[in-house]
Amino acid sequence: MDSAANYEFQPSFILGFHGCEEEVGMRILCEPEEHLKPSEKSYDWLGSGIYFWEGSVARAWEWARAYHAAGKIKKPFVLGAVIDLRHCLDMFDLGASEQARAAHAHLQGLMDSAGKPMPENKGSTPDKPARILDCAVMNTLHQIREERELPEYDSVRGAFLEGDPIYPGAGFRSHTHIQICVRKIACIKGYFKPINVQE
């Protein structure tokens, strides 16, 4: 392991928040053996895993309410989690960006050899919320590490620049957030119901 890899291990816990169906959240709180299920959708931009909003209970509530309004969940709920990121692919780090770039090139080679087009990020807004390309790149990155017998990542952390500028000329966007993708259940040290937050 090179010296830079030493810093891929995060030194402290974080709080993550997950919007979900109330029945699901309460079952996990009441049954110690229960866990959230990993998502494996083609647009999961950090790859397959369990997704959390880092430190933003309000954003998790907003997501849950939007899914309720769209008829995708019956009753919105937010589940909190204490997360140890452990061996983390942190997309704020230069080394992680370089790995993602190499994984993209590898994926491009595979698709070219198979005569297939590269996946694309899609959506009607500039942030392209359906991150099909990014998901494929992240999953390829993990596959490459497995094939080369390199240590697996337990989690992935990244910033999603989303929404409109919050004022004219702003570099800040209304819904920018940090998202966590937990790849190994052992990262989750416990779940909790956030206090003083009303539906």
PDB file of C-alpha atoms in Angstrom:
ATOM      1  CA  MET A   1       0.000   0.000   0.000  1.00  0.00           C
ATOM      2  CA  ASP A   2       1.453   3.397  -0.946  1.00  0.00           C
ATOM      3  CA  SER A   3       1.570   6.251   1.557  1.00  0.00           C
ATOM      4  CA  ALA A   4      -1.348   8.106  -0.076  1.00  0.00           C
ATOM      5  CA  ALA A   5      -3.567   5.051   0.452  1.00  0.00           C
ATOM      6  CA  ASN A   6      -3.038   5.403   4.208  1.00  0.00           C
ATOM      7  CA  TYR A   7      -5.274   8.461   4.048  1.00  0.00           C
ATOM      8  CA  GLU A   8      -8.139   6.622   2.374  1.00  0.00           C
ATOM      9  CA  PHE A   9      -9.155   5.443   5.853  1.00  0.00           C
ATOM     10  CA  GLN A  10     -11.437   8.051   7.426  1.00  0.00           C
ATOM     11  CA  PRO A  11     -10.668   8.887  11.078  1.00  0.00           C
ATOM     12  CA  SER A  12     -14.128   9.539  12.533  1.00  0.00           C
ATOM     13  CA  PHE A  13     -17.827   8.752  12.332  1.00  0.00           C
ATOM     14  CA  ILE A  14     -20.315  10.793  10.327  1.00  0.00           C
ATOM     15  CA  LEU A  15     -24.095  11.088  10.488  1.00  0.00           C
ATOM     16  CA  GLY A  16     -26.025  10.044   7.406  1.00  0.00           C
ATOM     17  CA  PHE A  17     -29.727  10.420   6.654  1.00  0.00           C
ATOM     18  CA  HIS A  18     -31.835   8.210   4.411  1.00  0.00           C
ATOM     19  CA  GLY A  19     -35.327   9.052   3.165  1.00  0.00           C
ATOM     20  CA  CYS A  20     -37.613   6.053   2.989  1.00  0.00           C
ATOM     21  CA  GLU A  21     -41.036   4.533   3.636  1.00  0.00           C
ATOM     22  CA  GLU A  22     -42.012   4.873   7.321  1.00  0.00           C
ATOM     23  CA  GLU A  23     -42.747   1.139   7.583  1.00  0.00           C
ATOM     24  CA  VAL A  24     -39.207   0.362   6.393  1.00  0.00           C
ATOM     25  CA  GLY A  25     -37.588   2.855   8.756  1.00  0.00           C
ATOM     26  CA  MET A  26     -39.524   1.688  11.815  1.00  0.00           C
ATOM     27  CA  ARG A  27     -38.803  -1.971  11.062  1.00  0.00           C
ATOM     28  CA  ILE A  28     -35.078  -1.245  10.953  1.00  0.00           C
ATOM     29  CA  LEU A  29     -35.260   0.724  14.212  1.00  0.00           C
ATOM     30  CA  CYS A  30     -37.186  -2.052  15.982  1.00  0.00           C
ATOM     31  CA  GLU A  31     -35.425  -5.131  14.635  1.00  0.00           C
ATOM     32  CA  PRO A  32     -31.658  -5.173  15.344  1.00  0.00           C
ATOM     33  CA  GLU A  33     -30.835  -7.579  12.521  1.00  0.00           C
ATOM     34  CA  GLU A  34     -32.556  -5.480   9.851  1.00  0.00           C
ATOM     35  CA  HIS A  35     -30.616  -3.180   7.485  1.00  0.00           C
ATOM     36  CA  LEU A  36     -31.391  -0.977   4.539  1.00  0.00           C
ATOM     37  CA  LYS A  37     -30.998  -2.808   1.251  1.00  0.00           C
ATOM     38  CA  PRO A  38     -28.286  -1.763  -1.209  1.00  0.00           C
ATOM     39  CA  SER A  39     -29.480  -0.022  -4.347  1.00  0.00           C
ATOM     40  CA  GLU A  40     -28.268  -1.372  -7.681  1.00  0.00           C
ATOM     41  CA  LYS A  41     -30.016   1.015 -10.063  1.00  0.00           C
ATOM     42  CA  SER A  42     -28.214   1.944 -13.274  1.00  0.00           C
ATOM     43  CA  TYR A  43     -28.240   5.648 -12.331  1.00  0.00           C
ATOM     44  CA  ASP A  44     -26.766   5.345  -8.814  1.00  0.00           C
ATOM     45  CA  TRP A  45     -23.970   7.794  -9.433  1.00  0.00           C
ATOM     46  CA  LEU A  46     -21.570   6.494  -6.771  1.00  0.00           C
ATOM     47  CA  GLY A  47     -22.169   2.884  -7.786  1.00  0.00           C
ATOM     48  CA  SER A  48     -24.091   0.143  -6.011  1.00  0.00           C
ATOM     49  CA  GLY A  49     -24.690   0.516  -2.263  1.00  0.00           C
ATOM     50  CA  ILE A  50     -26.819   2.106   0.452  1.00  0.00           C
ATOM     51  CA  TYR A  51     -27.199   5.862  -0.011  1.00  0.00           C
ATOM     52  CA  PHE A  52     -27.228   8.577   2.647  1.00  0.00           C
ATOM     53  CA  TRP A  53     -27.237  12.369   2.681  1.00  0.00           C
ATOM     54  CA  GLU A  54     -24.227  13.348   4.776  1.00  0.00           C
ATOM     55  CA  GLY A  55     -25.253  15.633   7.645  1.00  0.00           C
ATOM     56  CA  SER A  56     -28.459  16.885   5.996  1.00  0.00           C
ATOM     57  CA  VAL A  57     -31.637  15.616   7.604  1.00  0.00           C
ATOM     58  CA  ALA A  58     -33.590  18.375   5.809  1.00  0.00           C
ATOM     59  CA  ARG A  59     -32.474  17.144   2.389  1.00  0.00           C
ATOM     60  CA  ALA A  60     -33.453  13.578   3.285  1.00  0.00           C
ATOM     61  CA  TRP A  61     -36.918  14.814   4.329  1.00  0.00           C
ATOM     62  CA  GLU A  62     -37.277  16.779   1.114  1.00  0.00           C
ATOM     63  CA  TRP A  63     -36.443  13.669  -0.905  1.00  0.00           C
ATOM     64  CA  ALA A  64     -38.879  11.498   1.070  1.00  0.00           C
ATOM     65  CA  ARG A  65     -41.694  14.034   0.695  1.00  0.00           C
ATOM     66  CA  ALA A  66     -41.076  14.322  -3.041  1.00  0.00           C
ATOM     67  CA  TYR A  67     -41.304  10.543  -3.420  1.00  0.00           C
ATOM     68  CA  HIS A  68     -44.503  10.568  -1.358  1.00  0.00           C
ATOM     69  CA  ALA A  69     -45.995  13.298  -3.574  1.00  0.00           C
ATOM     70  CA  ALA A  70     -45.086  11.212  -6.639  1.00  0.00           C
ATOM     71  CA  GLY A  71     -46.901   8.210  -5.148  1.00  0.00           C
ATOM     72  CA  LYS A  72     -43.719   6.158  -4.748  1.00  0.00           C
ATOM     73  CA  ILE A  73     -43.958   5.801  -0.956  1.00  0.00           C
ATOM     74  CA  LYS A  74     -47.024   5.817   1.305  1.00  0.00           C
ATOM     75  CA  LYS A  75     -45.658   7.754   4.277  1.00  0.00           C
ATOM     76  CA  PRO A  76     -42.336   9.625   4.216  1.00  0.00           C
ATOM     77  CA  PHE A  77     -39.766   8.930   6.906  1.00  0.00           C
ATOM     78  CA  VAL A  78     -36.113   9.710   7.574  1.00  0.00           C
ATOM     79  CA  LEU A  79     -33.747   7.225   9.132  1.00  0.00           C
ATOM     80  CA  GLY A  80     -30.479   8.414  10.645  1.00  0.00           C
ATOM     81  CA  ALA A  81     -27.312   6.322  10.735  1.00  0.00           C
ATOM     82  CA  VAL A  82     -23.948   6.525  12.476  1.00  0.00           C
ATOM     83  CA  ILE A  83     -21.461   5.630   9.752  1.00  0.00           C
ATOM     84  CA  ASP A  84     -17.800   4.691   9.883  1.00  0.00           C
ATOM     85  CA  LEU A  85     -16.595   5.310   6.325  1.00  0.00           C
ATOM     86  CA  ARG A  86     -13.587   3.019   6.898  1.00  0.00           C
ATOM     87  CA  HIS A  87     -11.726   2.504   3.611  1.00  0.00           C
ATOM     88  CA  CYS A  88     -13.359   5.289   1.607  1.00  0.00           C
ATOM     89  CA  LEU A  89     -13.140   6.278  -2.030  1.00  0.00           C
ATOM     90  CA  ASP A  90     -13.479   9.997  -1.360  1.00  0.00           C
ATOM     91  CA  MET A  91     -14.146  11.861  -4.597  1.00  0.00           C
ATOM     92  CA  PHE A  92     -12.853  15.058  -2.976  1.00  0.00           C
ATOM     93  CA  ASP A  93      -9.383  13.484  -3.157  1.00  0.00           C
ATOM     94  CA  LEU A  94      -7.122  13.782  -6.208  1.00  0.00           C
ATOM     95  CA  GLY A  95      -6.206  10.097  -6.072  1.00  0.00           C
ATOM     96  CA  ALA A  96      -9.874   9.084  -6.265  1.00  0.00           C
ATOM     97  CA  SER A  97     -10.379  11.281  -9.317  1.00  0.00           C
ATOM     98  CA  GLU A  98      -7.412   9.638 -11.011  1.00  0.00           C
ATOM     99  CA  GLN A  99      -8.828   6.173 -10.296  1.00  0.00           C
ATOM    100  CA  ALA A 100     -12.195   7.197 -11.743  1.00  0.00           C
ATOM    101  CA  ARG A 101     -10.520   8.588 -14.861  1.00  0.00           C
ATOM    102  CA  ALA A 102      -8.623   5.306 -15.349  1.00  0.00           C
ATOM    103  CA  ALA A 103     -11.822   3.298 -14.792  1.00  0.00           C
ATOM    104  CA  HIS A 104     -13.566   5.397 -17.449  1.00  0.00           C
ATOM    105  CA  ALA A 105     -10.787   4.666 -19.943  1.00  0.00           C
ATOM    106  CA  HIS A 106     -10.989   0.949 -19.115  1.00  0.00           C
ATOM    107  CA  LEU A 107     -14.772   0.964 -19.555  1.00  0.00           C
ATOM    108  CA  GLN A 108     -14.394   2.800 -22.877  1.00  0.00           C
ATOM    109  CA  GLY A 109     -12.038   0.073 -24.076  1.00  0.00           C
ATOM    110  CA  LEU A 110     -14.470  -2.660 -23.049  1.00  0.00           C
ATOM    111  CA  MET A 111     -17.388  -0.966 -24.790  1.00  0.00           C
ATOM    112  CA  ASP A 112     -15.352  -0.329 -27.941  1.00  0.00           C
ATOM    113  CA  SER A 113     -14.287  -3.987 -28.048  1.00  0.00           C
ATOM    114  CA  ALA A 114     -17.905  -5.081 -27.684  1.00  0.00           C
ATOM    115  CA  GLY A 115     -19.081  -2.588 -30.322  1.00  0.00           C
ATOM    116  CA  LYS A 116     -21.417  -0.915 -27.826  1.00  0.00           C
ATOM    117  CA  PRO A 117     -21.928   2.793 -27.090  1.00  0.00           C
ATOM    118  CA  MET A 118     -20.723   4.243 -23.797  1.00  0.00           C
ATOM    119  CA  PRO A 119     -23.402   4.856 -21.159  1.00  0.00           C
ATOM    120  CA  GLU A 120     -24.422   8.507 -20.775  1.00  0.00           C
ATOM    121  CA  ASN A 121     -25.549  10.688 -17.894  1.00  0.00           C
ATOM    122  CA  LYS A 122     -29.067  11.852 -18.676  1.00  0.00           C
ATOM    123  CA  GLY A 123     -31.599  14.426 -17.564  1.00  0.00           C
ATOM    124  CA  SER A 124     -33.254  17.640 -18.643  1.00  0.00           C
ATOM    125  CA  THR A 125     -31.281  19.823 -16.202  1.00  0.00           C
ATOM    126  CA  PRO A 126     -27.575  20.753 -16.338  1.00  0.00           C
ATOM    127  CA  ASP A 127     -26.744  18.499 -13.374  1.00  0.00           C
ATOM    128  CA  LYS A 128     -27.905  15.419 -15.358  1.00  0.00           C
ATOM    129  CA  PRO A 129     -29.481  13.614 -12.378  1.00  0.00           C
ATOM    130  CA  ALA A 130     -29.651  10.203 -14.067  1.00  0.00           C
ATOM    131  CA  ARG A 131     -25.964   9.384 -13.711  1.00  0.00           C
ATOM    132  CA  ILE A 132     -25.812   6.220 -15.792  1.00  0.00           C
ATOM    133  CA  LEU A 133     -22.246   6.839 -16.989  1.00  0.00           C
ATOM    134  CA  ASP A 134     -20.965   7.704 -13.510  1.00  0.00           C
ATOM    135  CA  CYS A 135     -22.567   4.566 -12.066  1.00  0.00           C
ATOM    136  CA  ALA A 136     -20.923   2.380 -14.709  1.00  0.00           C
ATOM    137  CA  VAL A 137     -17.537   4.028 -14.089  1.00  0.00           C
ATOM    138  CA  MET A 138     -17.764   3.551 -10.308  1.00  0.00           C
ATOM    139  CA  ASN A 139     -18.785  -0.091 -10.606  1.00  0.00           C
ATOM    140  CA  THR A 140     -15.977  -0.644 -13.123  1.00  0.00           C
ATOM    141  CA  LEU A 141     -13.505   0.932 -10.700  1.00  0.00           C
ATOM    142  CA  HIS A 142     -14.514  -1.537  -7.974  1.00  0.00           C
ATOM    143  CA  GLN A 143     -14.354  -4.446 -10.431  1.00  0.00           C
ATOM    144  CA  ILE A 144     -10.833  -3.464 -11.517  1.00  0.00           C
ATOM    145  CA  ARG A 145      -9.674  -3.388  -7.883  1.00  0.00           C
ATOM    146  CA  GLU A 146     -11.188  -6.809  -7.272  1.00  0.00           C
ATOM    147  CA  GLU A 147      -9.503  -8.278 -10.356  1.00  0.00           C
ATOM    148  CA  ARG A 148      -6.155  -6.811  -9.294  1.00  0.00           C
ATOM    149  CA  GLU A 149      -6.652  -8.051  -5.721  1.00  0.00           C
ATOM    150  CA  LEU A 150      -6.459  -4.535  -4.312  1.00  0.00           C
ATOM    151  CA  PRO A 151      -8.235  -3.715  -1.031  1.00  0.00           C
ATOM    152  CA  GLU A 152     -11.941  -3.125  -1.536  1.00  0.00           C
ATOM    153  CA  TYR A 153     -13.545   0.204  -0.694  1.00  0.00           C
ATOM    154  CA  ASP A 154     -16.095   0.094   2.096  1.00  0.00           C
ATOM    155  CA  SER A 155     -17.749   3.380   1.106  1.00  0.00           C
ATOM    156  CA  VAL A 156     -17.756   6.118  -1.508  1.00  0.00           C
ATOM    157  CA  ARG A 157     -18.214   9.833  -0.786  1.00  0.00           C
ATOM    158  CA  GLY A 158     -18.947  12.559  -3.321  1.00  0.00           C
ATOM    159  CA  ALA A 159     -20.461  15.997  -3.863  1.00  0.00           C
ATOM    160  CA  PHE A 160     -23.471  16.348  -6.128  1.00  0.00           C
ATOM    161  CA  LEU A 161     -23.809  19.856  -7.565  1.00  0.00           C
ATOM    162  CA  GLU A 162     -27.553  20.145  -8.005  1.00  0.00           C
ATOM    163  CA  GLY A 163     -30.207  22.784  -8.470  1.00  0.00           C
ATOM    164  CA  ASP A 164     -30.243  26.424  -9.531  1.00  0.00           C
ATOM    165  CA  PRO A 165     -27.786  29.151  -8.467  1.00  0.00           C
ATOM    166  CA  ILE A 166     -29.035  30.534  -5.143  1.00  0.00           C
ATOM    167  CA  TYR A 167     -28.605  34.125  -6.370  1.00  0.00           C
ATOM    168  CA  PRO A 168     -27.549  35.751  -9.689  1.00  0.00           C
ATOM    169  CA  GLY A 169     -23.953  34.853 -10.507  1.00  0.00           C
ATOM    170  CA  ALA A 170     -23.665  32.445  -7.549  1.00  0.00           C
ATOM    171  CA  GLY A 171     -21.305  29.492  -7.494  1.00  0.00           C
ATOM    172  CA  PHE A 172     -23.594  27.863  -4.916  1.00  0.00           C
ATOM    173  CA  ARG A 173     -26.576  25.778  -6.016  1.00  0.00           C
ATOM    174  CA  SER A 174     -29.815  25.249  -4.148  1.00  0.00           C
ATOM    175  CA  HIS A 175     -29.574  21.482  -3.705  1.00  0.00           C
ATOM    176  CA  THR A 176     -25.846  20.737  -3.650  1.00  0.00           C
ATOM    177  CA  HIS A 177     -25.124  17.975  -1.166  1.00  0.00           C
ATOM    178  CA  ILE A 178     -22.608  15.384  -0.063  1.00  0.00           C
ATOM    179  CA  GLN A 179     -23.755  11.844  -0.594  1.00  0.00           C
ATOM    180  CA  ILE A 180     -22.421   8.652   0.926  1.00  0.00           C
ATOM    181  CA  CYS A 181     -22.643   5.248  -0.696  1.00  0.00           C
ATOM    182  CA  VAL A 182     -22.108   2.503   1.879  1.00  0.00           C
ATOM    183  CA  ARG A 183     -20.809  -0.635   0.195  1.00  0.00           C
ATOM    184  CA  LYS A 184     -20.208  -2.710   3.331  1.00  0.00           C
ATOM    185  CA  ILE A 185     -22.856  -3.085   6.059  1.00  0.00           C
ATOM    186  CA  ALA A 186     -20.093  -3.098   8.698  1.00  0.00           C
ATOM    187  CA  CYS A 187     -19.738   0.677   8.103  1.00  0.00           C
ATOM    188  CA  ILE A 188     -23.136   1.250   9.721  1.00  0.00           C
ATOM    189  CA  LYS A 189     -22.700   1.308  13.498  1.00  0.00           C
ATOM    190  CA  GLY A 190     -26.336   2.003  14.301  1.00  0.00           C
ATOM    191  CA  TYR A 191     -29.584   3.602  13.191  1.00  0.00           C
ATOM    192  CA  PHE A 192     -31.622   6.283  14.936  1.00  0.00           C
ATOM    193  CA  LYS A 193     -34.727   8.415  14.521  1.00  0.00           C
ATOM    194  CA  PRO A 194     -33.734  12.084  14.169  1.00  0.00           C
ATOM    195  CA  ILE A 195     -35.220  14.257  16.950  1.00  0.00           C
ATOM    196  CA  ASN A 196     -37.016  17.594  16.654  1.00  0.00           C
ATOM    197  CA  VAL A 197     -37.713  17.066  12.980  1.00  0.00           C
ATOM    198  CA  GLN A 198     -41.350  16.992  12.037  1.00  0.00           C
ATOM    199  CA  GLU A 199     -42.925  15.665   8.884  1.00  0.00           C
TER     200      GLU A 199
END
